[in-house]
PDB file of C-alpha atoms and ligand atoms in Angstrom:
ATOM      1  CA  MET A   1     116.723  -9.910  56.064  1.00 94.00           C
ATOM      2  CA  GLN A   2     113.449 -11.148  54.628  1.00 98.00           C
ATOM      3  CA  LYS A   3     112.675 -12.594  51.215  1.00 98.00           C
ATOM      4  CA  THR A   4     109.348 -12.161  49.453  1.00 98.00           C
ATOM      5  CA  LEU A   5     107.592 -13.043  46.220  1.00 98.00           C
ATOM      6  CA  VAL A   6     106.221 -10.707  43.554  1.00 99.00           C
ATOM      7  CA  LEU A   7     104.316 -11.931  40.503  1.00 98.00           C
ATOM      8  CA  ILE A   8     104.135  -9.391  37.695  1.00 99.00           C
ATOM      9  CA  LYS A   9     100.731 -10.253  36.275  1.00 98.00           C
ATOM     10  CA  PRO A  10      99.524 -10.403  32.649  1.00 98.00           C
ATOM     11  CA  SER A  11      97.824  -7.018  33.165  1.00 98.00           C
ATOM     12  CA  ALA A  12     101.292  -5.453  33.554  1.00 98.00           C
ATOM     13  CA  ILE A  13     102.803  -7.412  30.685  1.00 98.00           C
ATOM     14  CA  GLN A  14     100.002  -6.493  28.260  1.00 98.00           C
ATOM     15  CA  ARG A  15     100.363  -2.834  29.217  1.00 98.00           C
ATOM     16  CA  SER A  16     104.187  -2.801  28.966  1.00 98.00           C
ATOM     17  CA  LEU A  17     104.580  -2.003  32.664  1.00 98.00           C
ATOM     18  CA  VAL A  18     107.102  -4.712  33.583  1.00 98.00           C
ATOM     19  CA  GLY A  19     110.026  -2.276  33.608  1.00 98.00           C
ATOM     20  CA  GLU A  20     108.043   0.290  35.601  1.00 98.00           C
ATOM     21  CA  VAL A  21     107.201  -2.285  38.287  1.00 98.00           C
ATOM     22  CA  VAL A  22     110.733  -3.676  38.509  1.00 98.00           C
ATOM     23  CA  SER A  23     112.157  -0.154  38.589  1.00 98.00           C
ATOM     24  CA  ARG A  24     110.027   0.826  41.591  1.00 98.00           C
ATOM     25  CA  PHE A  25     111.333  -2.095  43.653  1.00 98.00           C
ATOM     26  CA  GLU A  26     114.928  -1.506  42.532  1.00 98.00           C
ATOM     27  CA  LYS A  27     114.810   2.193  43.326  1.00 98.00           C
ATOM     28  CA  LYS A  28     113.365   1.456  46.764  1.00 98.00           C
ATOM     29  CA  GLY A  29     116.471  -0.582  47.521  1.00 97.00           C
ATOM     30  CA  LEU A  30     115.069  -4.100  47.367  1.00 98.00           C
ATOM     31  CA  GLN A  31     117.520  -6.679  46.077  1.00 98.00           C
ATOM     32  CA  ILE A  32     116.433  -8.915  43.197  1.00 98.00           C
ATOM     33  CA  ILE A  33     117.538 -12.435  44.102  1.00 98.00           C
ATOM     34  CA  GLY A  34     115.423 -14.372  41.580  1.00 98.00           C
ATOM     35  CA  PHE A  35     113.584 -13.484  38.380  1.00 98.00           C
ATOM     36  CA  LYS A  36     111.971 -15.639  35.718  1.00 98.00           C
ATOM     37  CA  MET A  37     109.131 -15.851  33.227  1.00 98.00           C
ATOM     38  CA  MET A  38     106.698 -18.721  33.567  1.00 98.00           C
ATOM     39  CA  THR A  39     103.289 -19.975  32.477  1.00 98.00           C
ATOM     40  CA  LEU A  40     100.979 -20.751  35.386  1.00 98.00           C
ATOM     41  CA  SER A  41      99.138 -24.083  35.256  1.00 98.00           C
ATOM     42  CA  ASP A  42      95.594 -24.659  36.497  1.00 98.00           C
ATOM     43  CA  ASP A  43      96.955 -26.723  39.387  1.00 98.00           C
ATOM     44  CA  LEU A  44      99.479 -24.089  40.438  1.00 98.00           C
ATOM     45  CA  LEU A  45      96.817 -21.372  40.395  1.00 98.00           C
ATOM     46  CA  LYS A  46      94.406 -23.520  42.403  1.00 98.00           C
ATOM     47  CA  THR A  47      97.101 -23.924  45.042  1.00 98.00           C
ATOM     48  CA  HIS A  48      98.226 -20.312  44.947  1.00 98.00           C
ATOM     49  CA  TYR A  49      94.683 -18.946  45.202  1.00 98.00           C
ATOM     50  CA  ALA A  50      93.353 -21.772  47.426  1.00 98.00           C
ATOM     51  CA  HIS A  51      91.553 -19.177  49.592  1.00 97.00           C
ATOM     52  CA  LEU A  52      89.524 -18.115  46.515  1.00 98.00           C
ATOM     53  CA  VAL A  53      88.916 -21.442  44.729  1.00 98.00           C
ATOM     54  CA  GLU A  54      85.330 -21.680  45.994  1.00 98.00           C
ATOM     55  CA  LYS A  55      84.469 -18.119  44.948  1.00 98.00           C
ATOM     56  CA  PRO A  56      82.238 -17.651  41.891  1.00 98.00           C
ATOM     57  CA  PHE A  57      84.882 -15.425  40.334  1.00 97.00           C
ATOM     58  CA  PHE A  58      87.751 -17.914  40.650  1.00 98.00           C
ATOM     59  CA  LYS A  59      87.579 -18.912  36.966  1.00 98.00           C
ATOM     60  CA  ARG A  60      87.947 -15.337  35.778  1.00 98.00           C
ATOM     61  CA  ILE A  61      90.948 -14.807  38.077  1.00 98.00           C
ATOM     62  CA  LYS A  62      92.532 -18.009  36.782  1.00 98.00           C
ATOM     63  CA  ASP A  63      91.852 -17.086  33.148  1.00 98.00           C
ATOM     64  CA  SER A  64      93.270 -13.606  33.713  1.00 98.00           C
ATOM     65  CA  MET A  65      96.497 -15.055  35.173  1.00 98.00           C
ATOM     66  CA  GLN A  66      96.897 -17.272  32.086  1.00 98.00           C
ATOM     67  CA  VAL A  67      96.469 -14.621  29.364  1.00 98.00           C
ATOM     68  CA  THR A  68     100.261 -14.372  29.127  1.00 98.00           C
ATOM     69  CA  PRO A  69     103.133 -15.865  31.125  1.00 98.00           C
ATOM     70  CA  VAL A  70     103.975 -13.953  34.302  1.00 98.00           C
ATOM     71  CA  PHE A  71     107.281 -12.774  35.735  1.00 98.00           C
ATOM     72  CA  ALA A  72     108.060 -14.236  39.148  1.00 98.00           C
ATOM     73  CA  MET A  73     110.476 -12.132  41.162  1.00 98.00           C
ATOM     74  CA  ALA A  74     112.129 -12.846  44.510  1.00 98.00           C
ATOM     75  CA  LEU A  75     113.106  -9.757  46.492  1.00 98.00           C
ATOM     76  CA  LYS A  76     115.254  -9.410  49.608  1.00 98.00           C
ATOM     77  CA  GLY A  77     115.556  -6.637  52.175  1.00 98.00           C
ATOM     78  CA  VAL A  78     114.940  -5.675  55.787  1.00 97.00           C
ATOM     79  CA  ASP A  79     111.191  -6.134  56.443  1.00 98.00           C
ATOM     80  CA  ALA A  80     110.835  -6.886  52.722  1.00 98.00           C
ATOM     81  CA  VAL A  81     107.432  -8.584  53.033  1.00 98.00           C
ATOM     82  CA  GLU A  82     105.702  -5.587  54.582  1.00 98.00           C
ATOM     83  CA  VAL A  83     107.596  -3.030  52.475  1.00 98.00           C
ATOM     84  CA  VAL A  84     106.684  -4.765  49.209  1.00 98.00           C
ATOM     85  CA  ARG A  85     103.095  -5.313  50.281  1.00 98.00           C
ATOM     86  CA  LYS A  86     102.707  -1.631  51.144  1.00 98.00           C
ATOM     87  CA  MET A  87     104.286  -0.644  47.837  1.00 98.00           C
ATOM     88  CA  SER A  88     101.762  -2.770  45.931  1.00 98.00           C
ATOM     89  CA  GLY A  89      98.721  -1.194  47.657  1.00 98.00           C
ATOM     90  CA  THR A  90      95.298  -2.619  48.476  1.00 98.00           C
ATOM     91  CA  THR A  91      93.717  -5.230  46.195  1.00 98.00           C
ATOM     92  CA  ASN A  92      91.318  -2.958  44.291  1.00 98.00           C
ATOM     93  CA  GLY A  93      93.364  -0.574  42.146  1.00 98.00           C
ATOM     94  CA  ARG A  94      90.577   1.994  42.258  1.00 98.00           C
ATOM     95  CA  ASN A  95      90.849   2.231  46.051  1.00 98.00           C
ATOM     96  CA  ALA A  96      94.602   1.742  46.376  1.00 98.00           C
ATOM     97  CA  ALA A  97      96.497   4.772  47.639  1.00 98.00           C
ATOM     98  CA  PRO A  98      98.220   7.017  45.119  1.00 98.00           C
ATOM     99  CA  GLY A  99     101.937   6.305  45.184  1.00 98.00           C
ATOM    100  CA  THR A 100     101.391   2.549  45.336  1.00 98.00           C
ATOM    101  CA  ILE A 101     101.797   0.342  42.262  1.00 99.00           C
ATOM    102  CA  ARG A 102      98.117  -0.537  42.123  1.00 98.00           C
ATOM    103  CA  GLY A 103      97.060   2.985  43.096  1.00 98.00           C
ATOM    104  CA  ASP A 104      99.100   4.523  40.295  1.00 98.00           C
ATOM    105  CA  LEU A 105      98.773   1.904  37.573  1.00 98.00           C
ATOM    106  CA  SER A 106      95.464   0.035  37.989  1.00 98.00           C
ATOM    107  CA  MET A 107      91.721   0.693  37.752  1.00 98.00           C
ATOM    108  CA  SER A 108      90.675  -2.864  38.657  1.00 98.00           C
ATOM    109  CA  VAL A 109      90.344  -5.478  41.401  1.00 98.00           C
ATOM    110  CA  GLN A 110      91.418  -8.253  39.085  1.00 98.00           C
ATOM    111  CA  GLU A 111      93.742  -6.528  36.613  1.00 98.00           C
ATOM    112  CA  ASN A 112      95.856  -5.184  39.445  1.00 98.00           C
ATOM    113  CA  ILE A 113      99.378  -5.537  38.050  1.00 98.00           C
ATOM    114  CA  VAL A 114     101.116  -7.496  40.837  1.00 98.00           C
ATOM    115  CA  HIS A 115     100.749 -10.245  43.394  1.00 98.00           C
ATOM    116  CA  THR A 116     102.801  -9.761  46.549  1.00 98.00           C
ATOM    117  CA  SER A 117     103.100 -12.135  49.523  1.00 98.00           C
ATOM    118  CA  ASP A 118     101.062 -11.001  52.522  1.00 98.00           C
ATOM    119  CA  SER A 119     103.089 -12.446  55.444  1.00 98.00           C
ATOM    120  CA  PRO A 120     106.577 -13.856  56.085  1.00 98.00           C
ATOM    121  CA  GLU A 121     105.060 -17.343  56.440  1.00 98.00           C
ATOM    122  CA  ASN A 122     103.283 -17.120  53.080  1.00 98.00           C
ATOM    123  CA  ALA A 123     106.334 -15.534  51.444  1.00 98.00           C
ATOM    124  CA  ALA A 124     108.414 -18.612  52.332  1.00 98.00           C
ATOM    125  CA  ILE A 125     105.719 -20.966  51.016  1.00 98.00           C
ATOM    126  CA  GLU A 126     105.200 -18.924  47.839  1.00 98.00           C
ATOM    127  CA  LEU A 127     108.925 -18.618  47.073  1.00 98.00           C
ATOM    128  CA  ASP A 128     109.151 -22.424  47.286  1.00 98.00           C
ATOM    129  CA  ARG A 129     106.090 -22.684  45.039  1.00 98.00           C
ATOM    130  CA  PHE A 130     107.502 -20.552  42.242  1.00 98.00           C
ATOM    131  CA  PHE A 131     111.282 -21.031  42.493  1.00 98.00           C
ATOM    132  CA  ASN A 132     113.617 -23.984  42.688  1.00 98.00           C
ATOM    133  CA  LYS A 133     116.360 -23.616  45.297  1.00 98.00           C
ATOM    134  CA  ASP A 134     119.030 -22.992  42.642  1.00 98.00           C
ATOM    135  CA  GLU A 135     117.001 -20.143  41.131  1.00 98.00           C
ATOM    136  CA  ILE A 136     117.393 -17.993  44.261  1.00 98.00           C
ATOM    137  CA  PHE A 137     120.777 -16.246  44.411  1.00 98.00           C
ATOM    138  CA  GLU A 138     122.719 -15.117  47.467  1.00 96.00           C
ATOM    139  CA  TYR A 139     125.076 -12.202  46.797  1.00 96.00           C
ATOM    140  CA  GLU A 140     126.190  -9.123  48.705  1.00 92.00           C
ATOM    141  CA  PRO A 141     125.229  -5.872  46.950  1.00 91.00           C
ATOM    142  CA  LEU A 142     128.017  -3.280  47.193  1.00 92.00           C
ATOM    143  CA  ILE A 143     125.366  -0.652  47.844  1.00 91.00           C
ATOM    144  CA  PHE A 144     124.260  -2.080  51.252  1.00 91.00           C
ATOM    145  CA  PRO A 145     126.188   0.514  53.355  1.00 93.00           C
ATOM    146  CA  HIS A 146     124.248   3.209  51.508  1.00 95.00           C
ATOM    147  CA  LEU A 147     120.882   1.520  51.968  1.00 96.00           C
ATOM    148  CA  TYR A 148     121.060   0.619  55.655  1.00 96.00           C
ATOM    149  CA  ALA A 149     122.832   1.565  58.862  1.00 95.00           C
ATOM    150  CA  ASN A 150     125.130  -1.169  60.264  1.00 91.00           C
ATOM    151  CA  ASP A 151     122.636  -2.082  62.960  1.00 94.00           C
ATOM    152  CA  GLU A 152     119.650  -2.360  60.626  1.00 93.00           C
ATOM    153  CA  PHE A 153     120.609  -5.695  59.059  1.00 82.00           C
TER     154      PHE A 153
HETATM  155  P1  TYD B 201      93.564 -11.572  47.382  1.00 61.99           P
HETATM  156  O1  TYD B 201      94.540 -12.634  47.791  1.00 61.99           O
HETATM  157  O2  TYD B 201      92.347 -11.381  48.236  1.00 61.99           O
HETATM  158  O3  TYD B 201      94.247 -10.134  47.249  1.00 61.99           O
HETATM  159  P2  TYD B 201      95.758  -9.644  47.054  1.00 61.99           P
HETATM  160  O4  TYD B 201      96.178  -9.941  45.635  1.00 61.99           O
HETATM  161  O5  TYD B 201      95.697  -8.153  47.328  1.00 61.99           O
HETATM  162  O6  TYD B 201      96.614 -10.369  48.083  1.00 61.99           O
HETATM  163  O7  TYD B 201      93.052 -11.882  45.900  1.00 61.99           O
HETATM  164  C1  TYD B 201      93.895 -12.441  44.932  1.00 61.99           C
HETATM  165  C2  TYD B 201      93.551 -11.867  43.585  1.00 61.99           C
HETATM  166  O8  TYD B 201      92.236 -12.266  43.218  1.00 61.99           O
HETATM  167  C3  TYD B 201      93.517 -10.342  43.561  1.00 61.99           C
HETATM  168  O9  TYD B 201      94.808  -9.786  43.362  1.00 61.99           O
HETATM  169  C4  TYD B 201      92.572 -10.077  42.425  1.00 61.99           C
HETATM  170  C5  TYD B 201      91.590 -11.222  42.488  1.00 61.99           C
HETATM  171  N1  TYD B 201      90.322 -10.854  43.182  1.00 61.99           N
HETATM  172  C6  TYD B 201      89.224 -10.467  42.425  1.00 61.99           C
HETATM  173  O10 TYD B 201      89.314 -10.404  41.184  1.00 61.99           O
HETATM  174  N2  TYD B 201      88.065 -10.151  43.057  1.00 61.99           N
HETATM  175  C7  TYD B 201      87.940 -10.186  44.403  1.00 61.99           C
HETATM  176  O11 TYD B 201      86.839  -9.865  44.947  1.00 61.99           O
HETATM  177  C8  TYD B 201      89.067 -10.578  45.192  1.00 61.99           C
HETATM  178  C9  TYD B 201      88.988 -10.646  46.707  1.00 61.99           C
HETATM  179  C10 TYD B 201      90.236 -10.925  44.539  1.00 61.99           C
END
């Protein structure tokens, strides 16, 4: 099973879409193994968006991520990284496919509701960045036999 990180961004919080976003992942069958609200510091955002720090628009991304606290969520499931990434849709909400979170709920590149890890390697790094070890919970959901065949996990 894989673990991955979702950040529910200020754009979702301001628009009262936190429950909608969480509900989509729950209904899909992803297991919530960590969930907390936090304020993102300048340093944390510079690390998290290191690939964009040199871009002229970095300051507006940073400011946008600090309008409110965010919800950090750790999800677990078979192929969870790819499943969650596909569910979030492409970066620009205007281009994202209908049915995806961004495609259904966003009209913007920046105000695009969620961050989701883009590879298993980055998911591991990002989970460590946002969660302490004791904030990630291991438990066996009773529903597993109804989510997966025996040989799928
Ligand atoms: P990026 O990591 O490229 O995309 P994703 O969130 O889909 O993994 O970009 C991080 C965030 O930076 C993105 O969610 C929104 C913002 N952003 C812009 O505002 N403008 C841009 O041109 C890009 C590339 C990103």
